[in-house]
GROMACS .gro file of C-alpha atoms in nm:
model
  207
    1MET     CA    1  -7.628  -1.262  -5.343
    2LEU     CA    2  -7.290  -1.215  -5.596
    3GLN     CA    3  -7.179  -1.637  -5.628
    4PRO     CA    4  -7.328  -1.931  -5.532
    5ALA     CA    5  -7.346  -2.023  -5.177
    6PHE     CA    6  -7.447  -2.348  -4.943
    7LEU     CA    7  -7.694  -2.123  -4.686
    8GLY     CA    8  -7.644  -2.433  -4.487
    9ASP     CA    9  -7.328  -2.319  -4.353
   10ALA     CA   10  -7.368  -1.970  -4.261
   11LEU     CA   11  -7.697  -2.220  -3.953
   12ARG     CA   12  -7.595  -2.325  -3.645
   13VAL     CA   13  -7.892  -2.509  -3.424
   14GLY     CA   14  -7.955  -2.317  -3.113
   15ALA     CA   15  -7.755  -2.018  -3.279
   16VAL     CA   16  -7.866  -1.698  -3.442
   17SER     CA   17  -7.565  -1.664  -3.725
   18GLY     CA   18  -7.477  -1.274  -3.801
   19ARG     CA   19  -7.113  -1.068  -3.896
   20PRO     CA   20  -6.978  -0.883  -3.556
   21THR     CA   21  -7.084  -0.525  -3.596
   22GLY     CA   22  -6.806  -0.294  -3.699
   23ASP     CA   23  -6.699   0.037  -3.401
   24TRP     CA   24  -6.943   0.296  -3.637
   25MET     CA   25  -7.216   0.123  -3.512
   26TRP     CA   26  -7.472   0.232  -3.203
   27GLY     CA   27  -7.343   0.093  -2.836
   28LYS     CA   28  -7.078   0.202  -2.730
   29THR     CA   29  -7.036   0.206  -2.423
   30VAL     CA   30  -7.232  -0.092  -2.265
   31ASP     CA   31  -7.461   0.176  -2.050
   32THR     CA   32  -7.586   0.213  -2.426
   33TRP     CA   33  -7.715  -0.239  -2.420
   34ARG     CA   34  -7.830  -0.228  -2.077
   35ALA     CA   35  -8.073   0.004  -2.133
   36ALA     CA   36  -8.159  -0.204  -2.487
   37TYR     CA   37  -8.199  -0.529  -2.205
   38ALA     CA   38  -8.413  -0.339  -1.984
   39SER     CA   39  -8.627  -0.215  -2.255
   40VAL     CA   40  -8.778  -0.588  -2.209
   41ASP     CA   41  -8.683  -0.670  -1.788
   42MET     CA   42  -8.333  -0.831  -1.880
   43GLU     CA   43  -8.078  -0.815  -1.701
   44LEU     CA   44  -7.769  -0.719  -1.998
   45PRO     CA   45  -7.540  -1.033  -2.035
   46ARG     CA   46  -7.213  -1.068  -1.886
   47GLY     CA   47  -7.038  -1.152  -2.270
   48ARG     CA   48  -6.834  -0.908  -2.428
   49LEU     CA   49  -6.760  -0.894  -2.728
   50ALA     CA   50  -6.340  -0.752  -2.852
   51ARG     CA   51  -6.437  -0.467  -3.059
   52PRO     CA   52  -6.089  -0.313  -3.332
   53SER     CA   53  -6.016   0.026  -3.116
   54GLY     CA   54  -5.935  -0.213  -2.853
   55SER     CA   55  -6.260  -0.191  -2.635
   56TYR     CA   56  -6.526  -0.463  -2.513
   57VAL     CA   57  -6.850  -0.452  -2.492
   58ALA     CA   58  -7.159  -0.676  -2.518
   59PRO     CA   59  -7.248  -0.938  -2.820
   60SER     CA   60  -7.392  -0.753  -3.125
   61MET     CA   61  -7.465  -0.869  -3.462
   62SER     CA   62  -7.486  -0.663  -3.802
   63ALA     CA   63  -7.904  -0.691  -3.903
   64GLY     CA   64  -7.739  -0.732  -4.283
   65PHE     CA   65  -7.812  -1.078  -4.308
   66VAL     CA   66  -7.959  -1.301  -4.011
   67ALA     CA   67  -7.947  -1.651  -4.013
   68TYR     CA   68  -8.186  -1.896  -3.789
   69GLN     CA   69  -8.375  -2.216  -3.827
   70GLY     CA   70  -8.764  -2.179  -3.850
   71ASP     CA   71  -8.995  -1.917  -3.839
   72GLN     CA   72  -9.051  -1.767  -3.411
   73PHE     CA   73  -8.738  -1.622  -3.374
   74GLY     CA   74  -8.889  -1.285  -3.657
   75LYS     CA   75  -9.233  -1.238  -3.452
   76ILE     CA   76  -8.944  -1.206  -3.129
   77TRP     CA   77  -8.698  -0.989  -3.368
   78ARG     CA   78  -8.976  -0.815  -3.432
   79ASP     CA   79  -9.129  -0.787  -3.096
   80THR     CA   80  -8.793  -0.706  -2.900
   81ALA     CA   81  -8.827  -0.387  -3.159
   82LEU     CA   82  -9.131  -0.250  -3.058
   83ALA     CA   83  -9.083  -0.302  -2.740
   84ILE     CA   84  -8.666  -0.091  -2.719
   85GLU     CA   85  -8.970   0.159  -2.938
   86ALA     CA   86  -9.188   0.186  -2.750
   87ARG     CA   87  -9.046   0.233  -2.407
   88ARG     CA   88  -8.758   0.521  -2.574
   89LEU     CA   89  -8.491   0.375  -2.238
   90ALA     CA   90  -8.231   0.338  -2.441
   91LYS     CA   91  -8.174   0.614  -2.688
   92GLY     CA   92  -8.070   0.749  -3.039
   93ILE     CA   93  -8.208   0.379  -3.141
   94TYR     CA   94  -8.356   0.503  -3.594
   95PRO     CA   95  -8.208   0.453  -3.810
   96THR     CA   96  -8.025   0.095  -3.633
   97LEU     CA   97  -8.313  -0.057  -3.464
   98ASP     CA   98  -8.307  -0.342  -3.555
   99GLN     CA   99  -7.958  -0.393  -3.517
  100ILE     CA  100  -7.972  -0.339  -3.142
  101SER     CA  101  -8.281  -0.592  -3.133
  102LEU     CA  102  -8.127  -0.826  -3.274
  103PRO     CA  103  -7.898  -0.930  -2.982
  104VAL     CA  104  -8.182  -0.831  -2.741
  105ALA     CA  105  -8.384  -1.030  -2.897
  106THR     CA  106  -8.135  -1.319  -2.932
  107HIS     CA  107  -8.077  -1.322  -2.530
  108LEU     CA  108  -8.441  -1.313  -2.508
  109ALA     CA  109  -8.499  -1.646  -2.756
  110GLY     CA  110  -8.236  -1.813  -2.519
  111LEU     CA  111  -8.010  -1.878  -2.861
  112LYS     CA  112  -7.667  -1.820  -2.828
  113MET     CA  113  -7.523  -1.575  -3.155
  114ASN     CA  114  -7.268  -1.723  -3.400
  115MET     CA  115  -7.050  -1.461  -3.526
  116ILE     CA  116  -6.998  -1.585  -3.867
  117ASP     CA  117  -6.714  -1.456  -4.198
  118VAL     CA  118  -6.799  -1.094  -4.295
  119LYS     CA  119  -6.830  -1.232  -4.694
  120TRP     CA  120  -7.165  -1.295  -4.558
  121ASN     CA  121  -7.276  -0.968  -4.550
  122LYS     CA  122  -6.904  -0.730  -4.647
  123ALA     CA  123  -7.153  -0.367  -4.631
  124GLY     CA  124  -7.063   0.036  -4.733
  125ALA     CA  125  -6.785   0.109  -4.926
  126ILE     CA  126  -6.567  -0.155  -5.113
  127LYS     CA  127  -6.322  -0.204  -5.398
  128PRO     CA  128  -6.438  -0.326  -5.703
  129GLN     CA  129  -6.172  -0.582  -5.705
  130ALA     CA  130  -6.278  -0.688  -5.298
  131LEU     CA  131  -6.619  -0.755  -5.434
  132ARG     CA  132  -6.525  -1.163  -5.576
  133ASN     CA  133  -6.450  -1.259  -5.189
  134VAL     CA  134  -6.822  -1.146  -5.138
  135ILE     CA  135  -7.105  -1.352  -5.079
  136CYS     CA  136  -7.339  -1.057  -4.932
  137TYR     CA  137  -7.253  -0.722  -5.022
  138HIS     CA  138  -7.524  -0.480  -4.773
  139TYR     CA  139  -7.487  -0.217  -4.994
  140GLN     CA  140  -7.657   0.072  -4.780
  141LYS     CA  141  -7.703   0.352  -5.010
  142ALA     CA  142  -7.799   0.260  -5.358
  143GLN     CA  143  -7.593   0.548  -5.503
  144THR     CA  144  -7.349   0.292  -5.436
  145LEU     CA  145  -7.358   0.116  -5.659
  146LEU     CA  146  -7.352   0.279  -5.955
  147GLU     CA  147  -6.977   0.337  -6.032
  148LEU     CA  148  -7.002  -0.068  -5.866
  149PRO     CA  149  -6.896  -0.330  -6.171
  150ILE     CA  150  -7.151  -0.518  -5.984
  151LYS     CA  151  -7.446  -0.243  -6.080
  152TRP     CA  152  -7.570  -0.547  -6.365
  153VAL     CA  153  -7.666  -0.688  -6.161
  154ALA     CA  154  -7.944  -0.442  -5.975
  155ASP     CA  155  -8.016  -0.325  -6.329
  156GLU     CA  156  -8.086  -0.705  -6.404
  157LEU     CA  157  -8.383  -0.737  -6.135
  158LEU     CA  158  -8.511  -0.394  -6.135
  159ARG     CA  159  -8.617  -0.503  -6.504
  160ASP     CA  160  -8.716  -0.793  -6.435
  161PHE     CA  161  -8.940  -0.808  -6.117
  162THR     CA  162  -9.030  -0.419  -6.068
  163LYS     CA  163  -9.168  -0.133  -6.336
  164PHE     CA  164  -8.796   0.062  -6.279
  165ASP     CA  165  -8.598   0.000  -6.637
  166GLY     CA  166  -8.255  -0.021  -6.381
  167LEU     CA  167  -8.166   0.195  -6.150
  168GLU     CA  168  -8.108   0.542  -6.213
  169SER     CA  169  -8.469   0.524  -6.294
  170MET     CA  170  -8.511   0.385  -5.939
  171ILE     CA  171  -8.392   0.670  -5.789
  172ALA     CA  172  -8.493   0.976  -5.974
  173PHE     CA  173  -8.811   0.686  -5.853
  174TYR     CA  174  -8.743   0.759  -5.476
  175ASP     CA  175  -8.570   1.136  -5.538
  176ARG     CA  176  -8.886   1.307  -5.608
  177HIS     CA  177  -9.161   1.110  -5.362
  178SER     CA  178  -8.963   1.112  -5.059
  179ALA     CA  179  -8.872   1.430  -5.081
  180LYS     CA  180  -8.962   1.567  -4.796
  181PRO     CA  181  -9.099   1.991  -4.702
  182ALA     CA  182  -8.892   2.210  -4.620
  183ASP     CA  183  -9.005   2.291  -4.216
  184VAL     CA  184  -8.845   1.888  -4.125
  185ILE     CA  185  -8.491   2.008  -3.984
  186HIS     CA  186  -8.163   1.916  -4.091
  187ASN     CA  187  -8.384   1.974  -4.458
  188ALA     CA  188  -8.289   2.282  -4.698
  189GLY     CA  189  -8.537   2.579  -4.565
  190PHE     CA  190  -8.550   2.457  -4.194
  191GLN     CA  191  -8.498   2.821  -4.054
  192ARG     CA  192  -8.597   2.982  -4.285
  193ALA     CA  193  -8.937   2.829  -4.218
  194VAL     CA  194  -8.900   2.865  -3.876
  195ILE     CA  195  -8.819   3.175  -3.869
  196ALA     CA  196  -9.123   3.315  -4.055
  197LYS     CA  197  -9.365   3.076  -3.866
  198GLN     CA  198  -9.242   3.292  -3.512
  199ARG     CA  199  -9.468   3.566  -3.413
  200ALA     CA  200  -9.366   3.825  -3.090
  201VAL     CA  201  -9.598   3.688  -2.795
  202ASP     CA  202  -9.644   3.960  -2.572
  203ILE     CA  203  -9.646   3.767  -2.220
  204PRO     CA  204  -9.749   4.015  -1.934
  205HIS     CA  205  -9.611   3.907  -1.582
  206GLU     CA  206  -9.691   4.002  -1.266
  207ARG     CA  207  -9.560   4.341  -1.124
   0.00000   0.00000   0.00000
């Protein structure tokens, strides 16, 4: 959070609040959303959300900042995400399973979706001067903060609440410990590792 705000402004009784998703997010067609709702045996709601591109799809919200009342919806959201994952009716759910399951869980809980201003959840790349109009900045990748004037906020929080000295030390830690082995797809060395494991096999066949 980059400025003082009254969180009650983001709440509405009987609703889950969040900013609408952008065009780049999962769920660009009605059929993809139909599969997500089918994971919990529900029909796709009739409502549609207008995207900046001019298309109309099932309403969805970003999971970066979500506001709701009570402690029951969180459990429904979690269980909905697990059901979508388990049944695998919706394809390509990673890494946006939280965003996919959010509107499904909202509908399942009998709540409405309350679309709030983007200032509550500004995500991704941003010009430094635009930060003054943002309440919550969803920076997505820690590297994004390195060149922004709000880097000092991250540094102070890390020093106060973690064992890291600042943003650079945290990034370096995860670079070391989250690196995947070379034989994982999309990582350097994957092709060489696969070829090295291949063995010629004589397969007998019927004459």
